[in-house]
mmCIF file of C-alpha atoms in Angstrom:
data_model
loop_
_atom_site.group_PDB
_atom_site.id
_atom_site.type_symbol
_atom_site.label_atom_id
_atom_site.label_comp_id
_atom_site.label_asym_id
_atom_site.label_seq_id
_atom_site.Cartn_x
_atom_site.Cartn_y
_atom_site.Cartn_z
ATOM 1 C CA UNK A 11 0.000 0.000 0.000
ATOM 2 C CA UNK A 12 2.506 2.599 0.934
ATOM 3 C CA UNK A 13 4.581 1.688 -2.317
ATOM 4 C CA UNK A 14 1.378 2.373 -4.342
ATOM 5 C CA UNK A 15 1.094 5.622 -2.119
ATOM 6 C CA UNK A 16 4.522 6.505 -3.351
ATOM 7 C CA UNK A 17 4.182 5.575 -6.806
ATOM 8 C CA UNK A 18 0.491 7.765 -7.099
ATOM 9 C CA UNK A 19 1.894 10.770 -5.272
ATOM 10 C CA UNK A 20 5.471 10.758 -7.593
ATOM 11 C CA UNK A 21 3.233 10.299 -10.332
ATOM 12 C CA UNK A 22 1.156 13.179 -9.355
ATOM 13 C CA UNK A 23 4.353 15.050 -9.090
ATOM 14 C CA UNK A 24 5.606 14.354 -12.763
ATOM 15 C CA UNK A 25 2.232 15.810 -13.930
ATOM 16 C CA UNK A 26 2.373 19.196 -12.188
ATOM 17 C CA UNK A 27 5.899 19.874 -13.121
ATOM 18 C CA UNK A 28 5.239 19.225 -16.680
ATOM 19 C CA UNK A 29 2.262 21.168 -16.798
ATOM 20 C CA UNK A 30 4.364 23.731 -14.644
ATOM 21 C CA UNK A 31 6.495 23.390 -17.811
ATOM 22 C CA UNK A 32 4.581 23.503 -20.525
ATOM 23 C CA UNK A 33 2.797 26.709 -19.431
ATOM 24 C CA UNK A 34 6.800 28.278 -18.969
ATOM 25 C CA UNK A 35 7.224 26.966 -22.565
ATOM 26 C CA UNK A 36 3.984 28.484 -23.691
ATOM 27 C CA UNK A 37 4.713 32.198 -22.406
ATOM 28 C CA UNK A 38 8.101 31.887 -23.875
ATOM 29 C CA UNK A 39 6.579 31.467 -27.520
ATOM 30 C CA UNK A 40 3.712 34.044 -26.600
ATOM 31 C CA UNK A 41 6.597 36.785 -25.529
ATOM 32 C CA UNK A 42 8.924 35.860 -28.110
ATOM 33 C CA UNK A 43 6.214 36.479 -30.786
ATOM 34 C CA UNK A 44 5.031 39.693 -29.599
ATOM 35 C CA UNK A 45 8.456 40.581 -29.555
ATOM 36 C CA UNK A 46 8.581 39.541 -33.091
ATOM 37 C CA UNK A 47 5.462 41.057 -34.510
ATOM 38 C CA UNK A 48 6.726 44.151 -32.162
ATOM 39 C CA UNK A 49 9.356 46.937 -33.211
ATOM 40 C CA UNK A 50 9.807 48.967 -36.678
ATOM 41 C CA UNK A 51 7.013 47.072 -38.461
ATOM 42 C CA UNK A 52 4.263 48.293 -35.598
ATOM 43 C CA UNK A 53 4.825 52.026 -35.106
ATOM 44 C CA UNK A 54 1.586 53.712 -36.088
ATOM 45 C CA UNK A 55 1.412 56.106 -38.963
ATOM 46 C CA UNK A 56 2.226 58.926 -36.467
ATOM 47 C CA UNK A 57 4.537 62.222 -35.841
ATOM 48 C CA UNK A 58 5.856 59.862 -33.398
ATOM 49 C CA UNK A 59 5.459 56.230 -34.729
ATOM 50 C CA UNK A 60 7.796 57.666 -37.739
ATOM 51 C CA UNK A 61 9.983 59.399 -35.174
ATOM 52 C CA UNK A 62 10.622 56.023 -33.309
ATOM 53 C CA UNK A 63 10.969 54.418 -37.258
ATOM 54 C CA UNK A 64 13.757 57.171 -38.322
ATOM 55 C CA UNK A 65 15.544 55.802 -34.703
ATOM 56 C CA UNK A 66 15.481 52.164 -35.927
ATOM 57 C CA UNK A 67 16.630 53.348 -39.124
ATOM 58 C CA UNK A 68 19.786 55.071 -37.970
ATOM 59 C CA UNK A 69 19.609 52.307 -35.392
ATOM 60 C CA UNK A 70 20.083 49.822 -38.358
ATOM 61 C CA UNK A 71 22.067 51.718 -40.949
ATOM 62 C CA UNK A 72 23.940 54.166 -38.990
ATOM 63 C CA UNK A 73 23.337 58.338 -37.904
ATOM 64 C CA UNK A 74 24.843 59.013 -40.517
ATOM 65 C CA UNK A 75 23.467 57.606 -43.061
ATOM 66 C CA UNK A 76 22.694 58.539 -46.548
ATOM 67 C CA UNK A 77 19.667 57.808 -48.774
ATOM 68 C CA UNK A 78 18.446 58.300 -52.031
ATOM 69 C CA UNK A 79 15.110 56.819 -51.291
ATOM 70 C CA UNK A 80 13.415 55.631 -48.903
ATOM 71 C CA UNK A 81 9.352 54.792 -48.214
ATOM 72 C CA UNK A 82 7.280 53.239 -46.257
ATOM 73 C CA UNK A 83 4.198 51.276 -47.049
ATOM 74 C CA UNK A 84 1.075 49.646 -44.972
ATOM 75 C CA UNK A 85 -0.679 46.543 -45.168
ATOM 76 C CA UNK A 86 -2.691 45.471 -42.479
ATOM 77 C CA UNK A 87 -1.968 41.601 -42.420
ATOM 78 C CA UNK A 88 2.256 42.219 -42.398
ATOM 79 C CA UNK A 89 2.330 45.538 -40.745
ATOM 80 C CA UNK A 90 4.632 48.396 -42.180
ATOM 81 C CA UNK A 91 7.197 47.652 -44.883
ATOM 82 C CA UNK A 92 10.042 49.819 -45.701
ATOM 83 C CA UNK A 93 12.084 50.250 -48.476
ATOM 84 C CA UNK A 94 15.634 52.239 -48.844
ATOM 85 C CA UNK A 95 18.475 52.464 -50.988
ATOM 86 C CA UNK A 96 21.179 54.061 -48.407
ATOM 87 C CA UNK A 97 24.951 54.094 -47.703
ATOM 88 C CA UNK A 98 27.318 54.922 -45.091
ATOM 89 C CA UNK A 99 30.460 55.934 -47.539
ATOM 90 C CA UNK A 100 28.816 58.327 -50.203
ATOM 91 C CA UNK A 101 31.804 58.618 -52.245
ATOM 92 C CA UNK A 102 32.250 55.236 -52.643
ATOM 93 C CA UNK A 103 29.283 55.468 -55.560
ATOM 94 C CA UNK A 104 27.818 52.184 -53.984
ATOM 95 C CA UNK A 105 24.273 52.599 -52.342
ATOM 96 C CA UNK A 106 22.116 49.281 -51.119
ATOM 97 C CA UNK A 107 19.187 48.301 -51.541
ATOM 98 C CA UNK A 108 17.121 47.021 -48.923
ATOM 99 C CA UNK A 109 13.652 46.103 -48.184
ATOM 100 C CA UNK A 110 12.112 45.466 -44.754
ATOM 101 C CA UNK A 111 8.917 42.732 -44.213
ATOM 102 C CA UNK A 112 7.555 40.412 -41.578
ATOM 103 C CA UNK A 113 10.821 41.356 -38.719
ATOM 104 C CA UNK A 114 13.665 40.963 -41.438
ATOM 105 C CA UNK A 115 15.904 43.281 -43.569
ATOM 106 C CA UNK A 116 17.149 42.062 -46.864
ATOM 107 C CA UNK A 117 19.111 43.852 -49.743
ATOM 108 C CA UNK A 118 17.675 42.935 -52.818
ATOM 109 C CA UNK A 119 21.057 44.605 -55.056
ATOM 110 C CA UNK A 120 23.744 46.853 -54.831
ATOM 111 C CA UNK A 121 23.482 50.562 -57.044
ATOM 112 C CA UNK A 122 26.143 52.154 -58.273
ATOM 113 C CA UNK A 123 25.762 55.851 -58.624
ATOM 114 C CA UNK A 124 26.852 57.827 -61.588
ATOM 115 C CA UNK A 125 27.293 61.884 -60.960
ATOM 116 C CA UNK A 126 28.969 64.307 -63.021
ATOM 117 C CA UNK A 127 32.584 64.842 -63.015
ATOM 118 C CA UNK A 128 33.638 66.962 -60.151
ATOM 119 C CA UNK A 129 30.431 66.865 -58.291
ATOM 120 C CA UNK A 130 30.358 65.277 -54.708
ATOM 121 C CA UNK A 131 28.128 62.121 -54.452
ATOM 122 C CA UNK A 132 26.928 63.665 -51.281
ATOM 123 C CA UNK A 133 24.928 65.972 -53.047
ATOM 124 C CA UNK A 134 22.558 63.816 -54.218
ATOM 125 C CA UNK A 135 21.572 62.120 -51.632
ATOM 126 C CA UNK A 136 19.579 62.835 -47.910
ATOM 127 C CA UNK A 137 20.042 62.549 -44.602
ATOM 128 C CA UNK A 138 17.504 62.119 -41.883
ATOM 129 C CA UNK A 139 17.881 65.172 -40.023
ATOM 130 C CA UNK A 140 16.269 68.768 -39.233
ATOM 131 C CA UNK A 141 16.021 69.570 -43.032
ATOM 132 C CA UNK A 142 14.218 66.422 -43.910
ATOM 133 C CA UNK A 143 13.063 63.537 -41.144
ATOM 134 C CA UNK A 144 10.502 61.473 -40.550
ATOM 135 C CA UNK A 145 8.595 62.932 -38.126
ATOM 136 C CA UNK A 146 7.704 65.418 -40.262
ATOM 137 C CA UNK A 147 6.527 62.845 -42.783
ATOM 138 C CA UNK A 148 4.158 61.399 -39.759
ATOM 139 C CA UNK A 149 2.821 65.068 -38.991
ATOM 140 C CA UNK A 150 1.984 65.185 -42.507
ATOM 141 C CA UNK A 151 0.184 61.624 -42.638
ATOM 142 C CA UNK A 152 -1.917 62.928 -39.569
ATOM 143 C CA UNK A 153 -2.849 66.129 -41.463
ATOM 144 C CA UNK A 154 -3.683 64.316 -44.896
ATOM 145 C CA UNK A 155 -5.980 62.096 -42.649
ATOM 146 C CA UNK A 156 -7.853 64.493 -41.263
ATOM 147 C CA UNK A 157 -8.365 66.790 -44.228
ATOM 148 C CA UNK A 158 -9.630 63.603 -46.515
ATOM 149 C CA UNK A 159 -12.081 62.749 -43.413
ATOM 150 C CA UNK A 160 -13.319 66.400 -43.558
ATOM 151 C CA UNK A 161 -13.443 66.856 -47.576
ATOM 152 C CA UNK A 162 -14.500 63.468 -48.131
ATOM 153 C CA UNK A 163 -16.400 62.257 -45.238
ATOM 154 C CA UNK A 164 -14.111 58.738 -45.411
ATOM 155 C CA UNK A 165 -14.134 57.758 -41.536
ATOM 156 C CA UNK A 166 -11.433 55.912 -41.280
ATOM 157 C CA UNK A 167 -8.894 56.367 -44.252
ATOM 158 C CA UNK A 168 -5.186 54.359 -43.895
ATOM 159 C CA UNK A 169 -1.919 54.687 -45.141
ATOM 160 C CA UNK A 170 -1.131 52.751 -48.254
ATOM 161 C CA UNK A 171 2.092 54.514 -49.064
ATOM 162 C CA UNK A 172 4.645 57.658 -47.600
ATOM 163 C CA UNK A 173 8.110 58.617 -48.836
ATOM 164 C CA UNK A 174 10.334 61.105 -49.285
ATOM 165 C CA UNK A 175 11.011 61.749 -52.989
ATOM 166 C CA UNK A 176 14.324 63.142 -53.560
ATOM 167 C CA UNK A 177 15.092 64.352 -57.164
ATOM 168 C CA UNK A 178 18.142 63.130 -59.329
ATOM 169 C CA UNK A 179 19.621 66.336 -59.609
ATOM 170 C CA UNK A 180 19.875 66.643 -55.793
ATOM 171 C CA UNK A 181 18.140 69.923 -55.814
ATOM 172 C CA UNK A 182 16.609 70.228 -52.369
ATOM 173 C CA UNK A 183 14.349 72.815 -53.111
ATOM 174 C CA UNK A 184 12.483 69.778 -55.226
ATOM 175 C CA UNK A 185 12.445 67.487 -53.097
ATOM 176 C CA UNK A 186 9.233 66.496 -50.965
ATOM 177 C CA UNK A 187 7.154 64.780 -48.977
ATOM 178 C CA UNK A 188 4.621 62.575 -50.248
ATOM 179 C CA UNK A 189 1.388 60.456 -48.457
ATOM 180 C CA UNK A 190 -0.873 58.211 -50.335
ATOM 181 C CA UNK A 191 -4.397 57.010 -48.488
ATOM 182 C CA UNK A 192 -6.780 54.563 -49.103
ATOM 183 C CA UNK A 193 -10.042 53.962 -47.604
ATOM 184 C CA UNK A 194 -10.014 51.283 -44.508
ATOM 185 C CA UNK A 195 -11.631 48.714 -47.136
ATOM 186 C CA UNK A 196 -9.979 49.524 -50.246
ATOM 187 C CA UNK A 197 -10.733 51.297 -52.990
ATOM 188 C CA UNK A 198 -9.075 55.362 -54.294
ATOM 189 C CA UNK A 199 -6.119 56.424 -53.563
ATOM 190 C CA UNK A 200 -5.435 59.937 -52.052
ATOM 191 C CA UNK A 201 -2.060 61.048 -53.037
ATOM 192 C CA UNK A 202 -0.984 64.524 -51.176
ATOM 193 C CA UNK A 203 2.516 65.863 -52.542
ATOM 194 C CA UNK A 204 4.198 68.140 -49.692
ATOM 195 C CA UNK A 205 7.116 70.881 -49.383
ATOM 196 C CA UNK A 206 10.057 70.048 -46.833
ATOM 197 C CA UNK A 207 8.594 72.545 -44.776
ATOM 198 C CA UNK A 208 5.085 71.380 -45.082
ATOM 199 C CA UNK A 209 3.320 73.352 -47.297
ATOM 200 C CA UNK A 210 0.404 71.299 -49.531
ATOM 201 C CA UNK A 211 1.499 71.434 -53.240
ATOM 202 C CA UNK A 212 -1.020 69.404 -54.800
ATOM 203 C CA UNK A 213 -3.607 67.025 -54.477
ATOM 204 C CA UNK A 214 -4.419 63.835 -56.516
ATOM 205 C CA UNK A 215 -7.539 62.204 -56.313
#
């Protein structure tokens, strides 16, 4: 009887502590796939959800960095994806190309710039700073928001696309902002085109 005692209550034992253990194991996964679906692809389509993305970008490619393009799209299955073409060594002519989905950076190629002879390759490229950053570009998403749900009535428009295009010729007085919206289901596009400073230039519907 009391070996039968023994063998029930040890028994017992093995049961808890593997239950013990595969709740452990189960909040493990859980935590390590927030963590996953966390980070640069889940800051909202903010002044500061693009602030906190500019800080994984330098984060990932250096302060110093510089781009000649660089975007960021929305879908709402993956999360935000992110494409740049960027380099820490300008003169070196060689720029990268990489493209950000589902918690992983790849580069797709490697560019290799031409420029005129004598100009600096520096010229034609960006950095994310005071003249041009990405919290700007999330101010700018917020405004474009609110003005289609006021001149459309569209409750609950999205982001589809933002980027900062930069032109060839590196002339920054060119250069802009741009924010593309959808409506929550699909549908039109709403493409607002914006000065580094802010200023609406145009409209597409």
């Amino acid at each position: 009887m009391f070996v039968e005692f023994l063998h029930n209550n040890l028994t017992q034992k093995k049961k808890t502590d593997m239950k013990k253990f595969g709740n452990i194991a189960i909040a493990a996964a859980t935590t390590l796939l927030l963590m996953s679906c966390g980070g640069i692809g889940s800051h909202p389509a903010t002044a500061d959800g693009f602030a906190a993305i500019e800080k994984d970008l330098k984060s990932e490619f250096g302060e110093n960095a510089y781009y000649t393009d660089l975007s960021i799209s929305y879908d709402e299955s993956i999360g935000n994806m992110f494409n740049v073409t960027v380099t820490k060594e300008p003169e070196s002519l060689k720029m990268g190309e990489w493209t950000y989905i589902q918690a992983a950076w790849t580069q797709s190629s490697e560019v290799t710039l031409e420029i005129p002879e004598g100009s600096k390759a520096a010229d034609f490229m960006f950095q994310l700073n005071d003249k041009i950053n990405l919290k700007k570009l999330g101010e700018l998403v917020e405004l474009s928001i609110e003005k289609l749900k006021a001149e459309k009535n569209i409750e609950s428009p999205t982001l589809d696309m933002a980027f900062i295009k930069f032109p060839d010729n590196g002339d920054m007085n060119k250069a802009e902002y741009t924010v593309m919206l959808e409506p929550k289901n699909g549908g039109t596009t709403f493409s607002f085109y914006y000065s580094l400073a802010g200023e609406l230039r145009t409209m597409d519907y």
